[in-house]
């Protein structure tokens, strides 16, 4: 009897393009599950690296105070980039659950002695850097109460009335808690 040719799993994640070429997306071994969604970090990294001015990108899952996880993107770029710019760009390419909660600009990607990305050496996301809008203090009692609720949920000490819940790391499960 004829045997089918052996298929080998390389650990690479790729997809067929309409023109018949294969696009390399990343490695399968960098999958995470966040809020019930299985996410391939390499796919997000690939999209970020296509953004003009981004030289390198690494995405990790960072634990938050509530025991959950959020995506954090580290980018190497000579340009001044903002979280809203990158979030808006990615939202045109990826579903909402794959958009990182935090974007951190770093000078270079840390490597291990054998040249692999040293994910353990990446800095943790600094939530105080997530607040990019000009601070405007609450002006009435309702705004003061809402800011206190957001501060408690997001664990950010200073939130103004013009800040965006999602851009500060909020997500659908936190909305339910709210």
mmCIF file of C-alpha atoms in Angstrom:
data_model
loop_
_atom_site.group_PDB
_atom_site.id
_atom_site.type_symbol
_atom_site.label_atom_id
_atom_site.label_comp_id
_atom_site.label_asym_id
_atom_site.label_seq_id
_atom_site.Cartn_x
_atom_site.Cartn_y
_atom_site.Cartn_z
ATOM 1 C CA UNK A 1 0.000 0.000 0.000
ATOM 2 C CA UNK A 2 1.102 3.546 -0.639
ATOM 3 C CA UNK A 3 1.929 5.699 2.323
ATOM 4 C CA UNK A 4 1.034 9.358 2.367
ATOM 5 C CA UNK A 5 4.037 11.696 2.502
ATOM 6 C CA UNK A 6 4.978 12.647 6.050
ATOM 7 C CA UNK A 7 3.998 16.085 7.271
ATOM 8 C CA UNK A 8 6.318 17.786 9.698
ATOM 9 C CA UNK A 9 5.291 20.400 12.194
ATOM 10 C CA UNK A 10 7.880 23.144 12.198
ATOM 11 C CA UNK A 11 6.294 25.350 14.840
ATOM 12 C CA UNK A 12 5.958 28.141 12.280
ATOM 13 C CA UNK A 13 2.636 29.859 11.700
ATOM 14 C CA UNK A 14 1.888 30.910 8.120
ATOM 15 C CA UNK A 15 -1.034 31.595 5.807
ATOM 16 C CA UNK A 16 -1.661 31.314 2.084
ATOM 17 C CA UNK A 17 -1.856 34.626 0.216
ATOM 18 C CA UNK A 18 -4.329 35.073 -2.671
ATOM 19 C CA UNK A 19 -1.376 35.083 -5.110
ATOM 20 C CA UNK A 20 -0.292 31.608 -3.916
ATOM 21 C CA UNK A 21 2.641 32.752 -1.782
ATOM 22 C CA UNK A 22 2.942 31.807 1.867
ATOM 23 C CA UNK A 23 3.197 34.615 4.433
ATOM 24 C CA UNK A 24 5.214 33.823 7.588
ATOM 25 C CA UNK A 25 3.317 35.114 10.635
ATOM 26 C CA UNK A 26 5.301 33.856 13.606
ATOM 27 C CA UNK A 27 5.839 30.896 15.871
ATOM 28 C CA UNK A 28 3.074 28.699 17.262
ATOM 29 C CA UNK A 29 4.896 28.416 20.578
ATOM 30 C CA UNK A 30 4.003 32.017 21.443
ATOM 31 C CA UNK A 31 0.269 31.498 21.872
ATOM 32 C CA UNK A 32 -1.621 32.819 24.869
ATOM 33 C CA UNK A 33 -5.213 32.566 25.992
ATOM 34 C CA UNK A 34 -6.722 35.810 27.220
ATOM 35 C CA UNK A 35 -10.369 36.172 28.250
ATOM 36 C CA UNK A 36 -11.236 32.957 26.413
ATOM 37 C CA UNK A 37 -9.510 33.872 23.128
ATOM 38 C CA UNK A 38 -6.475 31.967 21.878
ATOM 39 C CA UNK A 39 -4.083 34.597 20.533
ATOM 40 C CA UNK A 40 -0.981 34.091 18.393
ATOM 41 C CA UNK A 41 1.423 36.831 19.511
ATOM 42 C CA UNK A 42 3.425 36.541 16.291
ATOM 43 C CA UNK A 43 0.422 37.665 14.259
ATOM 44 C CA UNK A 44 0.198 40.920 16.239
ATOM 45 C CA UNK A 45 3.976 41.389 15.989
ATOM 46 C CA UNK A 46 3.811 40.889 12.223
ATOM 47 C CA UNK A 47 1.129 43.575 11.866
ATOM 48 C CA UNK A 48 3.065 46.025 14.053
ATOM 49 C CA UNK A 49 6.236 45.521 12.008
ATOM 50 C CA UNK A 50 4.326 46.615 8.914
ATOM 51 C CA UNK A 51 3.573 50.010 10.489
ATOM 52 C CA UNK A 52 5.805 52.722 8.949
ATOM 53 C CA UNK A 53 8.729 53.518 11.239
ATOM 54 C CA UNK A 54 8.560 50.411 13.441
ATOM 55 C CA UNK A 55 11.788 48.436 13.140
ATOM 56 C CA UNK A 56 10.959 45.602 15.558
ATOM 57 C CA UNK A 57 8.003 44.562 17.708
ATOM 58 C CA UNK A 58 7.464 41.992 20.447
ATOM 59 C CA UNK A 59 4.120 41.263 22.113
ATOM 60 C CA UNK A 60 3.746 39.567 25.479
ATOM 61 C CA UNK A 61 0.948 38.739 27.893
ATOM 62 C CA UNK A 62 1.376 40.707 31.109
ATOM 63 C CA UNK A 63 -0.413 39.771 34.334
ATOM 64 C CA UNK A 64 -2.548 42.456 35.940
ATOM 65 C CA UNK A 65 -3.497 42.980 39.586
ATOM 66 C CA UNK A 66 -6.755 41.043 39.256
ATOM 67 C CA UNK A 67 -4.949 37.892 38.098
ATOM 68 C CA UNK A 68 -5.989 38.361 34.475
ATOM 69 C CA UNK A 69 -3.708 39.065 31.551
ATOM 70 C CA UNK A 70 -3.377 41.916 29.078
ATOM 71 C CA UNK A 71 -1.369 42.172 25.883
ATOM 72 C CA UNK A 72 1.647 44.460 25.950
ATOM 73 C CA UNK A 73 3.452 45.470 22.745
ATOM 74 C CA UNK A 74 7.103 46.573 22.786
ATOM 75 C CA UNK A 75 8.193 48.538 19.730
ATOM 76 C CA UNK A 76 11.564 49.752 18.497
ATOM 77 C CA UNK A 77 11.164 52.902 16.430
ATOM 78 C CA UNK A 78 12.975 56.161 15.775
ATOM 79 C CA UNK A 79 9.619 57.935 15.504
ATOM 80 C CA UNK A 80 7.388 59.336 18.212
ATOM 81 C CA UNK A 81 4.427 56.978 18.255
ATOM 82 C CA UNK A 82 1.328 57.149 20.415
ATOM 83 C CA UNK A 83 -0.824 54.341 21.768
ATOM 84 C CA UNK A 84 -3.965 55.696 20.034
ATOM 85 C CA UNK A 85 -2.148 55.729 16.645
ATOM 86 C CA UNK A 86 -1.014 52.124 16.998
ATOM 87 C CA UNK A 87 -4.334 50.983 18.456
ATOM 88 C CA UNK A 88 -6.251 52.579 15.556
ATOM 89 C CA UNK A 89 -3.899 51.015 12.990
ATOM 90 C CA UNK A 90 -4.176 47.536 14.504
ATOM 91 C CA UNK A 91 -7.967 47.797 14.817
ATOM 92 C CA UNK A 92 -8.122 47.918 10.992
ATOM 93 C CA UNK A 93 -6.109 44.671 10.773
ATOM 94 C CA UNK A 94 -7.068 42.612 13.835
ATOM 95 C CA UNK A 95 -10.097 41.876 16.039
ATOM 96 C CA UNK A 96 -10.520 43.899 19.248
ATOM 97 C CA UNK A 97 -9.353 41.112 21.549
ATOM 98 C CA UNK A 98 -5.945 41.095 19.772
ATOM 99 C CA UNK A 99 -5.251 44.823 20.320
ATOM 100 C CA UNK A 100 -2.617 45.300 23.056
ATOM 101 C CA UNK A 101 -3.694 47.205 26.142
ATOM 102 C CA UNK A 102 -0.214 48.732 26.479
ATOM 103 C CA UNK A 103 2.414 49.948 24.033
ATOM 104 C CA UNK A 104 5.953 50.463 25.302
ATOM 105 C CA UNK A 105 8.686 52.071 23.223
ATOM 106 C CA UNK A 106 12.122 50.533 23.864
ATOM 107 C CA UNK A 107 15.565 51.174 22.382
ATOM 108 C CA UNK A 108 16.261 47.574 21.413
ATOM 109 C CA UNK A 109 14.851 44.094 21.839
ATOM 110 C CA UNK A 110 16.803 42.242 24.585
ATOM 111 C CA UNK A 111 18.395 38.979 23.435
ATOM 112 C CA UNK A 112 19.614 35.908 25.284
ATOM 113 C CA UNK A 113 23.197 34.648 24.932
ATOM 114 C CA UNK A 114 22.138 32.422 22.016
ATOM 115 C CA UNK A 115 20.397 35.260 20.137
ATOM 116 C CA UNK A 116 16.745 34.586 20.985
ATOM 117 C CA UNK A 117 14.382 37.257 22.293
ATOM 118 C CA UNK A 118 14.733 37.503 26.073
ATOM 119 C CA UNK A 119 11.085 38.117 26.980
ATOM 120 C CA UNK A 120 11.904 37.981 30.704
ATOM 121 C CA UNK A 121 14.150 41.059 30.358
ATOM 122 C CA UNK A 122 11.413 43.241 28.878
ATOM 123 C CA UNK A 123 10.190 45.942 31.269
ATOM 124 C CA UNK A 124 6.729 45.541 32.729
ATOM 125 C CA UNK A 125 4.018 47.798 31.348
ATOM 126 C CA UNK A 126 3.966 51.102 33.222
ATOM 127 C CA UNK A 127 0.274 51.970 33.552
ATOM 128 C CA UNK A 128 1.072 55.574 34.359
ATOM 129 C CA UNK A 129 2.442 55.879 30.810
ATOM 130 C CA UNK A 130 -0.903 54.742 29.396
ATOM 131 C CA UNK A 131 -2.428 58.111 30.288
ATOM 132 C CA UNK A 132 -1.544 60.227 27.257
ATOM 133 C CA UNK A 133 -4.312 62.844 27.239
ATOM 134 C CA UNK A 134 -3.934 66.158 29.016
ATOM 135 C CA UNK A 135 -5.234 65.722 32.545
ATOM 136 C CA UNK A 136 -8.575 67.394 33.221
ATOM 137 C CA UNK A 137 -9.871 66.995 36.770
ATOM 138 C CA UNK A 138 -13.467 65.994 37.497
ATOM 139 C CA UNK A 139 -15.777 69.011 37.630
ATOM 140 C CA UNK A 140 -18.800 67.558 39.431
ATOM 141 C CA UNK A 141 -19.807 64.802 41.826
ATOM 142 C CA UNK A 142 -20.756 62.265 39.124
ATOM 143 C CA UNK A 143 -17.399 62.690 37.337
ATOM 144 C CA UNK A 144 -15.569 62.315 40.664
ATOM 145 C CA UNK A 145 -17.380 59.024 41.392
ATOM 146 C CA UNK A 146 -16.706 57.667 37.892
ATOM 147 C CA UNK A 147 -13.013 58.537 38.143
ATOM 148 C CA UNK A 148 -12.814 56.709 41.505
ATOM 149 C CA UNK A 149 -14.469 53.617 39.978
ATOM 150 C CA UNK A 150 -12.063 53.656 36.999
ATOM 151 C CA UNK A 151 -9.058 54.140 39.290
ATOM 152 C CA UNK A 152 -10.128 51.144 41.359
ATOM 153 C CA UNK A 153 -10.689 48.901 38.345
ATOM 154 C CA UNK A 154 -7.638 49.975 36.325
ATOM 155 C CA UNK A 155 -5.245 50.493 39.266
ATOM 156 C CA UNK A 156 -4.104 53.846 37.844
ATOM 157 C CA UNK A 157 -3.714 56.642 40.391
ATOM 158 C CA UNK A 158 -4.548 59.637 38.175
ATOM 159 C CA UNK A 159 -7.368 59.509 35.636
ATOM 160 C CA UNK A 160 -8.967 62.580 34.112
ATOM 161 C CA UNK A 161 -12.392 63.056 32.576
ATOM 162 C CA UNK A 162 -11.005 62.992 29.004
ATOM 163 C CA UNK A 163 -9.176 59.661 29.377
ATOM 164 C CA UNK A 164 -10.376 56.615 27.423
ATOM 165 C CA UNK A 165 -11.237 53.472 29.413
ATOM 166 C CA UNK A 166 -10.074 51.060 26.690
ATOM 167 C CA UNK A 167 -6.826 52.959 26.027
ATOM 168 C CA UNK A 168 -6.039 52.773 29.740
ATOM 169 C CA UNK A 169 -6.201 48.968 29.661
ATOM 170 C CA UNK A 170 -9.920 48.449 30.188
ATOM 171 C CA UNK A 171 -11.721 45.556 28.519
ATOM 172 C CA UNK A 172 -15.149 43.930 28.383
ATOM 173 C CA UNK A 173 -14.763 41.958 31.628
ATOM 174 C CA UNK A 174 -13.828 45.111 33.535
ATOM 175 C CA UNK A 175 -16.878 46.833 32.039
ATOM 176 C CA UNK A 176 -18.997 44.054 33.513
ATOM 177 C CA UNK A 177 -17.361 44.626 36.916
ATOM 178 C CA UNK A 178 -18.062 48.326 36.594
#
